[in-house]
């Protein structure tokens, strides 16, 4: 009985090296919450490893064709900023050109909000779990995430060809609902 591993013990399923966690490992909630409880620089490093944050960008300063690289800055969020290699005074936030760019929220709160939204929670539950204000912020983030999902769906299914038999529900033909339920004026009229 000593060597037997149980499926319910979180120690058997959690990852030891938290920076090696992939988004697929978030099925185990211990991995997700352990990763999100790391210090900010380590979470930002994990996001860079997953290509959710940039490691270098082109300089947007006028009359500069240089590149911007990450440099350590202890007083900035994430512990780093992008600094131009030609004009060292020109810097940008390390969230630039990412999903998190326009937000002032902590990245951990945003990721927790999106994860709970993906898990099928309502907006009020997502805002409660992540500590994001429900009034405007959660509604805007919910709308933003919904638009991203819709865009991803259309981009990946636009050129798909359906094969096999397609069955049509005839209960809506002629603006009538099956067994006279609902509003008979709603529905799709097929000629």
mmCIF file of C-alpha atoms in Angstrom:
data_model
loop_
_atom_site.group_PDB
_atom_site.id
_atom_site.type_symbol
_atom_site.label_atom_id
_atom_site.label_comp_id
_atom_site.label_asym_id
_atom_site.label_seq_id
_atom_site.Cartn_x
_atom_site.Cartn_y
_atom_site.Cartn_z
ATOM 1 C CA UNK A 1 0.000 0.000 0.000
ATOM 2 C CA UNK A 2 3.000 2.342 0.437
ATOM 3 C CA UNK A 3 3.801 2.786 -3.286
ATOM 4 C CA UNK A 4 0.191 3.112 -4.381
ATOM 5 C CA UNK A 5 -0.728 6.501 -5.843
ATOM 6 C CA UNK A 6 -4.233 7.808 -5.570
ATOM 7 C CA UNK A 7 -5.916 9.868 -8.289
ATOM 8 C CA UNK A 8 -7.353 12.364 -5.836
ATOM 9 C CA UNK A 9 -4.119 13.480 -4.223
ATOM 10 C CA UNK A 10 -3.050 16.823 -5.683
ATOM 11 C CA UNK A 11 0.629 16.079 -4.964
ATOM 12 C CA UNK A 12 0.564 13.268 -7.526
ATOM 13 C CA UNK A 13 -0.673 15.510 -10.320
ATOM 14 C CA UNK A 14 0.891 18.889 -9.737
ATOM 15 C CA UNK A 15 3.974 19.982 -11.683
ATOM 16 C CA UNK A 16 7.186 20.507 -9.792
ATOM 17 C CA UNK A 17 8.724 23.091 -12.137
ATOM 18 C CA UNK A 18 5.984 25.687 -12.430
ATOM 19 C CA UNK A 19 7.551 27.491 -15.392
ATOM 20 C CA UNK A 20 7.219 24.271 -17.439
ATOM 21 C CA UNK A 21 3.426 24.289 -17.099
ATOM 22 C CA UNK A 22 1.504 24.569 -20.352
ATOM 23 C CA UNK A 23 -2.077 25.854 -20.665
ATOM 24 C CA UNK A 24 -3.190 22.223 -21.117
ATOM 25 C CA UNK A 25 -2.020 21.563 -17.551
ATOM 26 C CA UNK A 26 -4.636 24.011 -16.252
ATOM 27 C CA UNK A 27 -7.110 21.108 -16.094
ATOM 28 C CA UNK A 28 -5.539 20.550 -12.707
ATOM 29 C CA UNK A 29 -6.508 23.655 -10.706
ATOM 30 C CA UNK A 30 -3.476 23.222 -8.431
ATOM 31 C CA UNK A 31 -1.158 23.945 -11.363
ATOM 32 C CA UNK A 32 -3.104 27.060 -12.338
ATOM 33 C CA UNK A 33 -3.260 28.585 -8.877
ATOM 34 C CA UNK A 34 0.341 27.656 -8.067
ATOM 35 C CA UNK A 35 1.502 29.394 -11.249
ATOM 36 C CA UNK A 36 -0.626 32.490 -10.638
ATOM 37 C CA UNK A 37 0.674 32.779 -7.064
ATOM 38 C CA UNK A 38 4.273 33.154 -8.259
ATOM 39 C CA UNK A 39 5.903 36.615 -8.067
ATOM 40 C CA UNK A 40 5.101 38.964 -10.971
ATOM 41 C CA UNK A 41 8.447 38.621 -12.828
ATOM 42 C CA UNK A 42 8.080 34.829 -12.940
ATOM 43 C CA UNK A 43 4.484 35.044 -14.210
ATOM 44 C CA UNK A 44 5.627 37.495 -16.898
ATOM 45 C CA UNK A 45 8.455 35.117 -17.831
ATOM 46 C CA UNK A 46 5.950 32.254 -18.162
ATOM 47 C CA UNK A 47 3.763 34.456 -20.395
ATOM 48 C CA UNK A 48 6.783 35.179 -22.602
ATOM 49 C CA UNK A 49 7.542 31.457 -22.834
ATOM 50 C CA UNK A 50 3.939 30.884 -23.988
ATOM 51 C CA UNK A 51 4.243 33.748 -26.554
ATOM 52 C CA UNK A 52 1.574 35.803 -24.792
ATOM 53 C CA UNK A 53 4.026 38.661 -24.168
ATOM 54 C CA UNK A 54 6.700 39.932 -26.560
ATOM 55 C CA UNK A 55 10.424 39.574 -25.905
ATOM 56 C CA UNK A 56 11.476 42.313 -28.349
ATOM 57 C CA UNK A 57 9.630 44.826 -30.548
ATOM 58 C CA UNK A 58 10.479 47.416 -33.197
ATOM 59 C CA UNK A 59 11.042 50.939 -31.930
ATOM 60 C CA UNK A 60 8.148 53.321 -32.576
ATOM 61 C CA UNK A 61 10.144 56.456 -31.799
ATOM 62 C CA UNK A 62 10.252 58.961 -34.691
ATOM 63 C CA UNK A 63 13.393 58.757 -36.831
ATOM 64 C CA UNK A 64 14.520 55.518 -35.200
ATOM 65 C CA UNK A 65 14.773 52.177 -36.939
ATOM 66 C CA UNK A 66 16.119 50.348 -33.915
ATOM 67 C CA UNK A 67 14.750 47.473 -31.919
ATOM 68 C CA UNK A 68 13.504 47.523 -28.358
ATOM 69 C CA UNK A 69 14.633 44.826 -25.960
ATOM 70 C CA UNK A 70 13.547 43.929 -22.451
ATOM 71 C CA UNK A 71 15.564 45.519 -19.696
ATOM 72 C CA UNK A 72 15.125 45.045 -15.985
ATOM 73 C CA UNK A 73 13.257 47.778 -14.105
ATOM 74 C CA UNK A 74 12.375 46.834 -10.550
ATOM 75 C CA UNK A 75 9.913 49.705 -10.091
ATOM 76 C CA UNK A 76 7.809 48.789 -13.183
ATOM 77 C CA UNK A 77 5.039 46.156 -13.407
ATOM 78 C CA UNK A 78 6.529 42.814 -14.359
ATOM 79 C CA UNK A 79 10.004 44.007 -13.417
ATOM 80 C CA UNK A 80 10.959 45.019 -16.979
ATOM 81 C CA UNK A 81 10.423 47.566 -19.749
ATOM 82 C CA UNK A 82 11.229 47.700 -23.451
ATOM 83 C CA UNK A 83 14.149 50.055 -24.076
ATOM 84 C CA UNK A 84 15.367 51.184 -27.500
ATOM 85 C CA UNK A 85 18.922 50.141 -28.301
ATOM 86 C CA UNK A 86 19.597 53.462 -30.114
ATOM 87 C CA UNK A 87 17.704 55.979 -27.962
ATOM 88 C CA UNK A 88 18.063 54.628 -24.426
ATOM 89 C CA UNK A 89 15.659 57.200 -22.984
ATOM 90 C CA UNK A 90 12.761 55.825 -25.017
ATOM 91 C CA UNK A 91 10.917 53.037 -23.185
ATOM 92 C CA UNK A 92 7.605 51.196 -23.467
ATOM 93 C CA UNK A 93 5.610 49.045 -21.076
ATOM 94 C CA UNK A 94 6.446 45.324 -21.167
ATOM 95 C CA UNK A 95 2.750 44.605 -21.915
ATOM 96 C CA UNK A 96 2.971 46.408 -25.278
ATOM 97 C CA UNK A 97 1.520 44.599 -28.300
ATOM 98 C CA UNK A 98 -0.194 41.943 -26.187
ATOM 99 C CA UNK A 99 -3.626 40.883 -25.001
ATOM 100 C CA UNK A 100 -2.988 42.771 -21.747
ATOM 101 C CA UNK A 101 -1.799 46.061 -23.264
ATOM 102 C CA UNK A 102 -4.782 48.349 -22.621
ATOM 103 C CA UNK A 103 -5.504 47.178 -19.083
ATOM 104 C CA UNK A 104 -4.205 48.436 -15.763
ATOM 105 C CA UNK A 105 -5.339 45.289 -13.953
ATOM 106 C CA UNK A 106 -2.870 42.747 -12.625
ATOM 107 C CA UNK A 107 -2.161 40.097 -15.232
ATOM 108 C CA UNK A 108 -3.013 37.341 -12.743
ATOM 109 C CA UNK A 109 -6.503 38.864 -12.294
ATOM 110 C CA UNK A 110 -7.031 39.024 -16.058
ATOM 111 C CA UNK A 111 -5.953 35.405 -16.548
ATOM 112 C CA UNK A 112 -8.184 34.238 -13.687
ATOM 113 C CA UNK A 113 -11.108 36.199 -15.170
ATOM 114 C CA UNK A 114 -10.592 34.633 -18.615
ATOM 115 C CA UNK A 115 -10.136 31.117 -17.172
ATOM 116 C CA UNK A 116 -13.344 31.342 -15.153
ATOM 117 C CA UNK A 117 -15.136 32.744 -18.237
ATOM 118 C CA UNK A 118 -13.890 29.795 -20.309
ATOM 119 C CA UNK A 119 -15.050 27.431 -17.555
ATOM 120 C CA UNK A 120 -18.596 28.728 -18.130
ATOM 121 C CA UNK A 121 -19.031 31.032 -15.147
ATOM 122 C CA UNK A 122 -21.293 34.072 -15.372
ATOM 123 C CA UNK A 123 -19.809 37.557 -15.498
ATOM 124 C CA UNK A 124 -20.692 38.206 -11.871
ATOM 125 C CA UNK A 125 -18.951 34.975 -10.822
ATOM 126 C CA UNK A 126 -15.902 35.832 -12.967
ATOM 127 C CA UNK A 127 -15.677 39.271 -11.382
ATOM 128 C CA UNK A 128 -16.050 37.825 -7.877
ATOM 129 C CA UNK A 129 -13.374 35.150 -8.453
ATOM 130 C CA UNK A 130 -10.840 37.554 -9.951
ATOM 131 C CA UNK A 131 -11.572 40.650 -7.884
ATOM 132 C CA UNK A 132 -12.429 42.682 -10.984
ATOM 133 C CA UNK A 133 -15.166 45.293 -10.579
ATOM 134 C CA UNK A 134 -18.428 44.049 -12.093
ATOM 135 C CA UNK A 135 -19.906 47.447 -12.989
ATOM 136 C CA UNK A 136 -17.897 48.293 -16.069
ATOM 137 C CA UNK A 137 -14.630 46.390 -16.083
ATOM 138 C CA UNK A 138 -16.059 42.857 -16.013
ATOM 139 C CA UNK A 139 -18.675 43.708 -18.630
ATOM 140 C CA UNK A 140 -16.019 45.177 -20.951
ATOM 141 C CA UNK A 141 -13.646 42.245 -20.412
ATOM 142 C CA UNK A 142 -16.493 39.785 -20.987
ATOM 143 C CA UNK A 143 -17.395 41.528 -24.237
ATOM 144 C CA UNK A 144 -13.735 41.638 -25.318
ATOM 145 C CA UNK A 145 -13.194 37.936 -24.615
ATOM 146 C CA UNK A 146 -16.465 37.027 -26.367
ATOM 147 C CA UNK A 147 -15.343 38.950 -29.473
ATOM 148 C CA UNK A 148 -11.974 37.156 -29.423
ATOM 149 C CA UNK A 149 -13.718 33.772 -29.211
ATOM 150 C CA UNK A 150 -16.038 34.722 -32.074
ATOM 151 C CA UNK A 151 -13.124 35.895 -34.226
ATOM 152 C CA UNK A 152 -11.176 32.695 -33.484
ATOM 153 C CA UNK A 153 -14.208 30.560 -34.355
ATOM 154 C CA UNK A 154 -14.822 32.367 -37.664
ATOM 155 C CA UNK A 155 -11.136 32.322 -38.605
ATOM 156 C CA UNK A 156 -10.783 28.581 -37.979
ATOM 157 C CA UNK A 157 -14.145 27.395 -39.333
ATOM 158 C CA UNK A 158 -14.657 29.747 -42.293
ATOM 159 C CA UNK A 159 -13.225 27.380 -44.904
ATOM 160 C CA UNK A 160 -14.431 24.130 -43.333
ATOM 161 C CA UNK A 161 -16.551 21.886 -45.511
ATOM 162 C CA UNK A 162 -19.278 19.879 -43.827
ATOM 163 C CA UNK A 163 -19.592 16.265 -44.902
ATOM 164 C CA UNK A 164 -22.269 13.735 -44.255
ATOM 165 C CA UNK A 165 -25.997 14.122 -43.849
ATOM 166 C CA UNK A 166 -27.345 17.427 -42.607
ATOM 167 C CA UNK A 167 -30.680 17.174 -40.830
ATOM 168 C CA UNK A 168 -33.065 20.116 -40.714
ATOM 169 C CA UNK A 169 -35.515 20.684 -37.867
ATOM 170 C CA UNK A 170 -38.856 21.233 -39.611
ATOM 171 C CA UNK A 171 -40.557 22.562 -36.504
ATOM 172 C CA UNK A 172 -39.778 26.162 -37.499
ATOM 173 C CA UNK A 173 -41.088 26.004 -41.064
ATOM 174 C CA UNK A 174 -43.992 28.354 -41.624
ATOM 175 C CA UNK A 175 -43.322 30.381 -38.453
ATOM 176 C CA UNK A 176 -44.872 27.735 -36.230
ATOM 177 C CA UNK A 177 -43.177 26.182 -33.246
ATOM 178 C CA UNK A 178 -43.466 22.481 -32.501
ATOM 179 C CA UNK A 179 -46.549 21.685 -30.387
ATOM 180 C CA UNK A 180 -47.563 25.384 -30.615
ATOM 181 C CA UNK A 181 -45.014 26.439 -27.984
ATOM 182 C CA UNK A 182 -43.572 29.920 -27.831
ATOM 183 C CA UNK A 183 -44.292 32.886 -30.017
ATOM 184 C CA UNK A 184 -45.651 31.789 -33.427
ATOM 185 C CA UNK A 185 -44.519 35.075 -35.000
ATOM 186 C CA UNK A 186 -40.855 34.313 -34.355
ATOM 187 C CA UNK A 187 -38.915 31.822 -36.333
ATOM 188 C CA UNK A 188 -37.431 31.335 -39.766
ATOM 189 C CA UNK A 189 -39.726 31.249 -42.770
ATOM 190 C CA UNK A 190 -38.376 28.888 -45.426
ATOM 191 C CA UNK A 191 -39.931 29.094 -48.896
#
